[in-house]
Coordinates of C-alpha atoms and ligand atoms in Angstrom, one line a residue:
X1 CA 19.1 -2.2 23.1
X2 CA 22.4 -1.3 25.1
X3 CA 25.7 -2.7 25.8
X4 CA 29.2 -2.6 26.3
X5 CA 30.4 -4.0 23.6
X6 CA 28.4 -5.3 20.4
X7 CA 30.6 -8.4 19.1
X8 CA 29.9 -8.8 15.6
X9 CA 30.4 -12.8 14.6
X10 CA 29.8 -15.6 17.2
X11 CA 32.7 -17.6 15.5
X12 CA 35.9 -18.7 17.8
X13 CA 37.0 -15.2 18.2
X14 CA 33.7 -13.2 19.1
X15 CA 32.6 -16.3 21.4
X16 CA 35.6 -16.0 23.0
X17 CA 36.2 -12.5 23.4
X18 CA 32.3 -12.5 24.7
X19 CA 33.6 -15.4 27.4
X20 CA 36.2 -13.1 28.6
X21 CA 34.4 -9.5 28.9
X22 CA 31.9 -11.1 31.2
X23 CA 34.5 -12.9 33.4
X24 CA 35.6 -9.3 34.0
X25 CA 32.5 -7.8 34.3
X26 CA 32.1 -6.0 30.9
X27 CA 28.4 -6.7 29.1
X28 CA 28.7 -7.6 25.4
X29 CA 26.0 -9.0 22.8
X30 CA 27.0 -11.3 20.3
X31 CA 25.3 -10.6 16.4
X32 CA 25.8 -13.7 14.7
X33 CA 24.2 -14.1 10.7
X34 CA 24.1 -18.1 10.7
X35 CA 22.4 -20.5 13.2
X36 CA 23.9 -22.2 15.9
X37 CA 24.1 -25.2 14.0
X38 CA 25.3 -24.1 10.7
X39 CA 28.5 -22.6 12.9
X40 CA 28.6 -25.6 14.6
X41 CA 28.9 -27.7 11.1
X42 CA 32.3 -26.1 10.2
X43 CA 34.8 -28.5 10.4
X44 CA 38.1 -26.6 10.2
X45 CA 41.2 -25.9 12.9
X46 CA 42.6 -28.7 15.0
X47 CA 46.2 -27.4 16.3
X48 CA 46.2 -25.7 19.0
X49 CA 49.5 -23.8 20.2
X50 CA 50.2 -23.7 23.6
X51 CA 49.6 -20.4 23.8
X52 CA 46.6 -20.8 23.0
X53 CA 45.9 -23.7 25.8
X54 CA 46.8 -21.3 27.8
X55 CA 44.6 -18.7 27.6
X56 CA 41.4 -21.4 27.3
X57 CA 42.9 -22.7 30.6
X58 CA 42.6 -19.2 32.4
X59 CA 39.1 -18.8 31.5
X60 CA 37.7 -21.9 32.4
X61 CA 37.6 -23.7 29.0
X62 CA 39.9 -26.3 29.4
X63 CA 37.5 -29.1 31.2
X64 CA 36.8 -31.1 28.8
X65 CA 39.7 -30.4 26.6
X66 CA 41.9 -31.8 29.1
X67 CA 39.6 -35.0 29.1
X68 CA 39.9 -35.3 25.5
X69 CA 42.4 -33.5 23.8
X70 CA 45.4 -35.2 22.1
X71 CA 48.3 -33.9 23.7
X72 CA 51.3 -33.7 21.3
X73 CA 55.1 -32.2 20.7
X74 CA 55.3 -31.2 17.0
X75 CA 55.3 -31.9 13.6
X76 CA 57.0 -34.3 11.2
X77 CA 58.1 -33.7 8.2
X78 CA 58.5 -36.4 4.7
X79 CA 59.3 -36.1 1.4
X80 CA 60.3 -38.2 -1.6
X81 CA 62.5 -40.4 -1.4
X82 CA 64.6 -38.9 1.6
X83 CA 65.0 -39.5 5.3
X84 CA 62.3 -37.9 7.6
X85 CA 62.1 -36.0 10.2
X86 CA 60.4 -34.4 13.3
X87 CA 60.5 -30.8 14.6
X88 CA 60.3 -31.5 18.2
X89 CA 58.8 -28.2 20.1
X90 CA 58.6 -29.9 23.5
X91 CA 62.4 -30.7 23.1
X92 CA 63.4 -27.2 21.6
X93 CA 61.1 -25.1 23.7
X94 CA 59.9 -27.3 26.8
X95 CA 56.1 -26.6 25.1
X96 CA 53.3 -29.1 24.0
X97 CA 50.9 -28.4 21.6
X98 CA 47.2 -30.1 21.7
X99 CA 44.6 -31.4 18.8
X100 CA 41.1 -30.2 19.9
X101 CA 39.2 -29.7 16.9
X102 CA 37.3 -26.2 16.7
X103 CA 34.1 -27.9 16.7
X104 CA 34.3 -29.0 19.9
X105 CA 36.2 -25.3 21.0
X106 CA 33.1 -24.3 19.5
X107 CA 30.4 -26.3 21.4
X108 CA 33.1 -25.2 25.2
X109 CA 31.9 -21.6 24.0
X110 CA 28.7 -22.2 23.0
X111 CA 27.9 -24.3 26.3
X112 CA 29.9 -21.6 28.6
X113 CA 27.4 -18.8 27.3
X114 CA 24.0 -20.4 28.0
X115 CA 25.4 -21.6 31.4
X116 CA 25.7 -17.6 32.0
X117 CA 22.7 -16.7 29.7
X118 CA 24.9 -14.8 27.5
X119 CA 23.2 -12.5 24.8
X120 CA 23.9 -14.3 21.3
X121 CA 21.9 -13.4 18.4
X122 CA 22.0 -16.0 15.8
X123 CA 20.4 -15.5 11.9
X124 CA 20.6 -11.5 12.2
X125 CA 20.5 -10.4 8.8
X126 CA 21.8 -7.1 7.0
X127 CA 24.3 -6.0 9.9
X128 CA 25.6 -2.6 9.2
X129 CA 28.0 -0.7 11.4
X130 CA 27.4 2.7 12.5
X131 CA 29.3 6.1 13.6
X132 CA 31.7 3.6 14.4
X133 CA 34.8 6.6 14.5
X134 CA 32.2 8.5 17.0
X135 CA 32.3 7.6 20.5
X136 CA 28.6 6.3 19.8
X137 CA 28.7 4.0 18.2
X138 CA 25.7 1.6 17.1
X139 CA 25.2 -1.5 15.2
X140 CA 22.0 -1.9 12.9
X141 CA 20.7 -5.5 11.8
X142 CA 17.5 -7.4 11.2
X143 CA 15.9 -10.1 13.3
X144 CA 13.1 -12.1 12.8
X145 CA 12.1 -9.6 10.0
X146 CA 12.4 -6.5 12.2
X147 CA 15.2 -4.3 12.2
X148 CA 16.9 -3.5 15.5
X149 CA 19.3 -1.1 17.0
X150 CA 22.3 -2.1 19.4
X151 CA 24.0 0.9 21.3
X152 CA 27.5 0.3 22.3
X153 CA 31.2 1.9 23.5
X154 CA 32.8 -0.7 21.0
X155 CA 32.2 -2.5 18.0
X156 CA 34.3 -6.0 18.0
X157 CA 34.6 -7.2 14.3
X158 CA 34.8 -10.8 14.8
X159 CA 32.8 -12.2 11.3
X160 CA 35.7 -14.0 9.6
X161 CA 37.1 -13.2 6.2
X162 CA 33.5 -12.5 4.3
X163 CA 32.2 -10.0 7.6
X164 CA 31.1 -6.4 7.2
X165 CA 33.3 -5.1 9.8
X166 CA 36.8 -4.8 7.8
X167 CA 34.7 -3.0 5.3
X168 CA 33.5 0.0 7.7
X169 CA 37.1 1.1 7.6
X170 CA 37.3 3.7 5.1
X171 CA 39.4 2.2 1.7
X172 CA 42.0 5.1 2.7
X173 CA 42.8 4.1 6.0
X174 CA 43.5 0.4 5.1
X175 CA 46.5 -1.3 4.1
X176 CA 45.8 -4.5 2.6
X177 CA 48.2 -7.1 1.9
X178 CA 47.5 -10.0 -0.2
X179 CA 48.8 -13.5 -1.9
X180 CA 46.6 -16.2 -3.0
X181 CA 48.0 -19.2 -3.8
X182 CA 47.5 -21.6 -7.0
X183 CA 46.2 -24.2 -4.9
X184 CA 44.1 -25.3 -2.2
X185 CA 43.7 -27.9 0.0
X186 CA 40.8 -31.2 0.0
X187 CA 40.0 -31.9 3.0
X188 CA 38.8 -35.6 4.4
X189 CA 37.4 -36.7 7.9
X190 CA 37.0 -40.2 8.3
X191 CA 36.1 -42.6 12.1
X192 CA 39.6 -44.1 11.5
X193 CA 42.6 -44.7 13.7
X194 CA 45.1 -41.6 12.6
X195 CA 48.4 -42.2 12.0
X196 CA 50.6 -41.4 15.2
X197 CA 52.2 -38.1 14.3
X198 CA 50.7 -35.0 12.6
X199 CA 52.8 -35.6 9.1
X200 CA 53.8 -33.2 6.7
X201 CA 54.1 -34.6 3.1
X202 CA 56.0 -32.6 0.2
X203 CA 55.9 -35.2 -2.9
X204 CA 56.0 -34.4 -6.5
X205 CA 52.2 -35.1 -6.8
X206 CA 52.1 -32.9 -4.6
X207 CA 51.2 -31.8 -0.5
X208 CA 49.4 -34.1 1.5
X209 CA 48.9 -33.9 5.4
X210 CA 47.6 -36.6 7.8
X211 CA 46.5 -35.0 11.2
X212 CA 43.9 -36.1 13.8
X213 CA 41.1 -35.3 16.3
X214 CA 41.1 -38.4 18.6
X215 CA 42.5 -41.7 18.5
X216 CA 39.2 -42.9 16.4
X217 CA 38.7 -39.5 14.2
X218 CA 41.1 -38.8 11.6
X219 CA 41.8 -35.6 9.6
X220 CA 43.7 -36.1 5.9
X221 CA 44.8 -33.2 3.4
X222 CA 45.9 -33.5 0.1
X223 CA 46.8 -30.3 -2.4
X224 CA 44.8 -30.0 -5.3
X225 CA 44.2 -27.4 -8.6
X226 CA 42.2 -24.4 -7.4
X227 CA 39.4 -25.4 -10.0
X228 CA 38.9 -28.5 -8.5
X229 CA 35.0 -30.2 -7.6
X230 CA 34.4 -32.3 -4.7
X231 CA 32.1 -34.5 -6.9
X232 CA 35.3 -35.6 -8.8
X233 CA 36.6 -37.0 -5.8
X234 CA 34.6 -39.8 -3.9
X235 CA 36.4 -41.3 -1.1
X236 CA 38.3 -44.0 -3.1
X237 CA 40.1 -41.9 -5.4
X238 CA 41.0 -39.4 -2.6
X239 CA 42.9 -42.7 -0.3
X240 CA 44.4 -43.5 -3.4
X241 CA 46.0 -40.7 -4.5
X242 CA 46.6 -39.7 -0.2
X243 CA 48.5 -43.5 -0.3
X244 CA 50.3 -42.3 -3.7
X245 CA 52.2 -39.3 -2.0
X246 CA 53.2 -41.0 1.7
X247 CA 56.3 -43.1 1.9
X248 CA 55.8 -46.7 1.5
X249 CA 55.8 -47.5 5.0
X250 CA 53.3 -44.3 6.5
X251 CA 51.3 -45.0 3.4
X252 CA 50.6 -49.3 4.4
X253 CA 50.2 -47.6 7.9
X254 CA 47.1 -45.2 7.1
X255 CA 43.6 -47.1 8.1
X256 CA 40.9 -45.7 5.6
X257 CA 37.2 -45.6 5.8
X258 CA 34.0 -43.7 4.8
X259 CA 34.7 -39.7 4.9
X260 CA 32.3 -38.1 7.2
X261 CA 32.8 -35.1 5.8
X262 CA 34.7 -33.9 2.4
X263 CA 35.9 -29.9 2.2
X264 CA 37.8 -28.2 -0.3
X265 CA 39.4 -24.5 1.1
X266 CA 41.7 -22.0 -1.2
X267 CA 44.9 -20.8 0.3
X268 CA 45.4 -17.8 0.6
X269 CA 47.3 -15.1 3.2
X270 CA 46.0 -11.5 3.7
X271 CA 46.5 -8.8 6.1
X272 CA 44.8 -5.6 6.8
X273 CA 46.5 -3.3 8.5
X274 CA 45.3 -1.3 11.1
X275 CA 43.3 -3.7 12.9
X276 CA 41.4 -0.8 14.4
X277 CA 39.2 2.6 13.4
X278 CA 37.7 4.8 15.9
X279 CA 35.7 2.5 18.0
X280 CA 35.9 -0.5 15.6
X281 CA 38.5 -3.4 16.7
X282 CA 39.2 -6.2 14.2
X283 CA 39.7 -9.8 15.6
X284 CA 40.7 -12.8 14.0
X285 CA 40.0 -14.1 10.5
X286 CA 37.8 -10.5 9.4
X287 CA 41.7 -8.5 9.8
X288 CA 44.0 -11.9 8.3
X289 CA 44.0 -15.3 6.8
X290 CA 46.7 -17.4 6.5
X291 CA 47.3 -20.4 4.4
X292 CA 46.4 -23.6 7.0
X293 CA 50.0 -25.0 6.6
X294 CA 51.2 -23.8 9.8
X295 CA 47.8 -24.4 11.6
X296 CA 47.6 -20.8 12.6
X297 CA 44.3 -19.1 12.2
X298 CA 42.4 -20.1 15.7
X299 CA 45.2 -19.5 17.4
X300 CA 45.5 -16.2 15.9
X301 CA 42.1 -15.2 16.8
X302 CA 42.3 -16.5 20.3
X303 CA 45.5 -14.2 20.7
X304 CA 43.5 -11.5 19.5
X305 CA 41.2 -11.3 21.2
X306 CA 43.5 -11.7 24.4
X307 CA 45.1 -8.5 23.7
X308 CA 41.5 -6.5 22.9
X309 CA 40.5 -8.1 25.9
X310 CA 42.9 -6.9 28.2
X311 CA 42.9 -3.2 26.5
X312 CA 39.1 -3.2 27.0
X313 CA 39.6 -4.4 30.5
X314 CA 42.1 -1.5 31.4
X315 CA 39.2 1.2 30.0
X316 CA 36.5 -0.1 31.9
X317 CA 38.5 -0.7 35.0
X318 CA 40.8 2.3 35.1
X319 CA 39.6 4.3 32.5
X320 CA 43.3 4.1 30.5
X321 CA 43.1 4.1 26.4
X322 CA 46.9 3.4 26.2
X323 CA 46.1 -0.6 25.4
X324 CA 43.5 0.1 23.1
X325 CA 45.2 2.7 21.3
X326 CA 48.4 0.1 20.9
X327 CA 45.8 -2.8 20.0
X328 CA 46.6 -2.8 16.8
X329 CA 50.3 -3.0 16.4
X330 CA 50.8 -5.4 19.2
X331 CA 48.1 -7.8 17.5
X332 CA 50.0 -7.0 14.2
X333 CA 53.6 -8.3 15.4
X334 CA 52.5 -11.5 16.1
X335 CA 50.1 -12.0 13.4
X336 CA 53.1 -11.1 10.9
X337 CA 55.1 -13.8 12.5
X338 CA 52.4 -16.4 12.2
X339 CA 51.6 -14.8 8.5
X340 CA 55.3 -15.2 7.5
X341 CA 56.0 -19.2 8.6
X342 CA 52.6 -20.1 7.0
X343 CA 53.5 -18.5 4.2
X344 CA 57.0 -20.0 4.8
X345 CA 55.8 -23.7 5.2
X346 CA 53.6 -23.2 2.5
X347 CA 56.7 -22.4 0.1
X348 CA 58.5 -25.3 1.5
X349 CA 56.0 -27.9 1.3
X350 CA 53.9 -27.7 -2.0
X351 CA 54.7 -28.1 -5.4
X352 CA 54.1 -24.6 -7.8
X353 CA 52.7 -25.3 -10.7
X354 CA 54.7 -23.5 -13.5
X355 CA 58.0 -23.5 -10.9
X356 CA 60.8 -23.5 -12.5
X357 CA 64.1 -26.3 -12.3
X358 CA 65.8 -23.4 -10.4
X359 CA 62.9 -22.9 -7.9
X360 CA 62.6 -26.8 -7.8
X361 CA 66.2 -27.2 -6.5
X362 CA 65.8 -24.2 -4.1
X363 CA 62.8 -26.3 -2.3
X364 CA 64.7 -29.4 -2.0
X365 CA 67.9 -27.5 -0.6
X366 CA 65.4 -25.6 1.7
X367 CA 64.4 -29.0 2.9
X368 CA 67.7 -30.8 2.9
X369 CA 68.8 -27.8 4.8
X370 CA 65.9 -27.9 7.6
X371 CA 66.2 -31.7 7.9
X372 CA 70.2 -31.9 9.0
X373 CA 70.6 -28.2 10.9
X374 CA 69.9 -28.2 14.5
X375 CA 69.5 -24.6 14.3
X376 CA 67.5 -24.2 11.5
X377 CA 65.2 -27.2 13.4
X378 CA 64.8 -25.0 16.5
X379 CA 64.0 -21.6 14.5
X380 CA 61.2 -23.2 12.9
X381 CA 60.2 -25.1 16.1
X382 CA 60.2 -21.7 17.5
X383 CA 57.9 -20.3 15.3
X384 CA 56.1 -23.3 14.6
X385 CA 55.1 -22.7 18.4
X386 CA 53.9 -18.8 17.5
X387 CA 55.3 -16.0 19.6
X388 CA 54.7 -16.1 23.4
X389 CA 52.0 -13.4 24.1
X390 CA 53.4 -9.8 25.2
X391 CA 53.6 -8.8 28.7
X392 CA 51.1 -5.7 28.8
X393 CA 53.7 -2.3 29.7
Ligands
RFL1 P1 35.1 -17.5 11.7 O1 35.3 -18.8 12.3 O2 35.1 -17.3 10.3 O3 33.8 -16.8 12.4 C1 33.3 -15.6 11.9 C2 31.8 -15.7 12.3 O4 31.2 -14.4 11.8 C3 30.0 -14.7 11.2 N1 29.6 -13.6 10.2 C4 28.8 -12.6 10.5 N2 28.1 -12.4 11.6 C5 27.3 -11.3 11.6 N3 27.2 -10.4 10.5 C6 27.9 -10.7 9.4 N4 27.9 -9.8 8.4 C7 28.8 -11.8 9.4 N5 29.6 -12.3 8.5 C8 30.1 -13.4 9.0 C9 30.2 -16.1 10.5 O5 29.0 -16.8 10.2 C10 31.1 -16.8 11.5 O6 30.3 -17.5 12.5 O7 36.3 -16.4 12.2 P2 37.1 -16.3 13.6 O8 36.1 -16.4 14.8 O9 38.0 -15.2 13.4 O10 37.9 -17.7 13.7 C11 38.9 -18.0 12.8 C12 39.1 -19.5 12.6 O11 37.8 -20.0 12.3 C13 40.1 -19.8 11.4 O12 41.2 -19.0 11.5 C14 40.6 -21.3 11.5 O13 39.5 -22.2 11.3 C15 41.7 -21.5 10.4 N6 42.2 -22.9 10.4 C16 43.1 -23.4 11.3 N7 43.5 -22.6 12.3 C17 44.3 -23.1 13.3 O14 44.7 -22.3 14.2 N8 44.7 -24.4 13.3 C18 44.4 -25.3 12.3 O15 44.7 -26.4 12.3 C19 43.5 -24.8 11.2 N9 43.1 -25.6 10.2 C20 41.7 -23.7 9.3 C21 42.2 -25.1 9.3 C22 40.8 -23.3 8.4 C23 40.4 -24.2 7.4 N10 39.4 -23.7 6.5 C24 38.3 -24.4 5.9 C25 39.3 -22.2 6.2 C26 41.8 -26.0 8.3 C27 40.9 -25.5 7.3 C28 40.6 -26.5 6.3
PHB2 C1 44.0 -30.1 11.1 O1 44.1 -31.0 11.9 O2 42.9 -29.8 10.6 C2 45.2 -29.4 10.6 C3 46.5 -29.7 11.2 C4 47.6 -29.0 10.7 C5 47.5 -28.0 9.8 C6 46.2 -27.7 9.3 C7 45.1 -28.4 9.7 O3 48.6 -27.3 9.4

């Protein structure tokens, strides 16, 4: 077998990045190792920046977001006992995001590629990565029992944090950069009415987060120990203890109901660094993680794979490398900024076990500080919103 480019991971990013190649006339075949179904089961992201919108809008993948997305202008923040408040993006920065969960982002892509008859493997076991610092490169893997050979000019490496691709680039050519938190989050879905603003909750039981999908689909957050097992937490417990950290007043307001589905994810934030080797591009979760705090991961992989995109749209159309060849560090600057206020929110917002009195105070100045500055409102709105997506030179 033969293409363009062999897209390794039919997640958000390699769908996507697929979608786009073939609106410009560049073949690519998608190597995913789970069913359709199985990737369609994940439910994870639901923030997207406007960025983002954006780019879904210019490749025709907006249809039925626009139908049924929730349209909304930023984020509120509570906390014990004190005053709350909202970081208004539309105001600051004249930008809206939208809640569209990555399920249904999922299905657009899924849905755009059989309307074009799009090559997508799906259960392709043992993928390995070949000659990939040659200019022919090849991709190996094993279908329906048989193993097959994909030729390609480039390898995409679109399979999330636990792919094969980061790990093609040579240990000595990597930079990896690392913090995993003592925490994660549980995560609860439930067909209830959400609460009217996606709410940010530091308490000293700790972080909780109430966020939505539609008006009748509601998505709830609480931090808990990183040993912790979902079994110990049937749904009663979890709206008990969700109620427990929410002001009087938002926790009366929040409907509960049966979960229809229960998660628990670590947080973490990583960077590798460079996102490229030889003919190998990194995309999305497989080059960085970030804690979900500041609801960045989509939107990270969606900018991305804009940027490999339009460098693998330059070389087919005018044979230029210069895009490529800077791939990596313009990916890089704004995956640092979105890397630096999730880890930033993530600081502000949950309690450390172990922090000291000092750190304690530090968080609640941080807060007090956010909460009354204008200015300090409109910096985070600003990167709240993620960086606007560089002009190509
Ligand atoms: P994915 O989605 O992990 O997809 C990678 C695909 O590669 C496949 N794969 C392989 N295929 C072939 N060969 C191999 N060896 C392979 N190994 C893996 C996998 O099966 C999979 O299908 O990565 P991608 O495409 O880079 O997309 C990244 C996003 O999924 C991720 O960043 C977000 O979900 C993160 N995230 C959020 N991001 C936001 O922008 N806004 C949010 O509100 C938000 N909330 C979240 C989140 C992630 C969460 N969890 C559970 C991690 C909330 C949660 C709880
Ligand atoms: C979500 O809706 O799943 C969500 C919202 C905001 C976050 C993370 C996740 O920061």
């Amino acid at each position: 077998m033969r293409t363009n480019v062999a897209v390794i991971g039919g997640g958000p990013a390699g769908m996507l990045l697929s979608e786009i190649l073939h609106r410009h006339g560049i073949k690519s075949m998608v190597i995913e190792r789970q069913s359709r179904d199985h990737v369609l089961g994940r439910i994870r992201a639901g923030v997207l920046e406007p960025t983002t919108v954006d780019v879904l809008r210019t490749n025709g993948l907006a249809e039925r977001m626009g139908r049924e997305g929730l349209p909304h202008d930023g984020m509120k923040i509570v906390w014990a006992g004190r005053e709350s408040f909202f970081i208004d993006v539309k105001q600051h920065l004249g930008k809206r995001f939208m809640t569209y969960g990555q399920t249904n982002i999922q299905e657009d892509l899924f849905a755009a590629a059989d309307r074009r008859g799009a090559a997508v493997l799906s259960e392709a076991q043992d993928v390995q990565l070949m000659n990939v610092s040659s200019e022919h490169p090849f991709v190996k893997f094993r279908l329906n029992g048989e193993m097959q050979q994909l030729d390609c000019d480039f390898i995409a490496g679109c399979d999330g944090f636990h792919g094969v691709s980061r790990a093609s680039i040579p240990r000595d050519v990597r930079r990896e950069f690392e913090k995993v938190y003592p925490f994660g989050w549980l995560g609860v879905l439930s067909k209830t009415p959400p609460l009217p603003d996606i709410t940010y909750c530091n308490h000293p039981r700790g972080f909780a987060l109430a966020s939505m999908r539609n008006p009748q689909l509601s998505r709830y957050y609480i931090q808990v120990p990183v040993d912790t097992r979902i079994e110990d937490w049937p749904d009663e417990r979890f709206w008990t203890e969700l109620k427990l950290r929410y002001p009087q007043e938002l926790a009366d307001a929040i409907v509960t109901g049966p979960s229809v589905e229960k998660s628990i994810a670590p947080l973490r934030s990583f960077v590798t660094e460079p996102m490229q080797y030889g003919r190998l591009f990194l995309a999305g979760d497989s080059a960085h993680i970030v804690p979900p705090t500041g609801a960045k991961g989509l939107n990270l992989a969606v900018s991305d794979v804009f940027y490999l995109a339009r460098a693998l749209e330059a070389f087919y159309a005018r044979g230029t490398t210069e895009l490529l060849d800077s791939y990596s560090q313009t990916a890089l600057r704004r995956v640092w900024s979105s890397v630096r206020i999730s880890w930033y929110l993530t600081t502000l917002l949950h309690r450390f076990p172990g922090a000291s009195e000092f750190e304690q105070r530090a968080q609640e100045y941080e807060l007090e500080y956010v909460r009354s500055s204008h200015h300090a409102q409109v910096a985070l709105a600003e990167t709240y919103a993620g960086l606007p997506l560089e002009e190509a030179e």
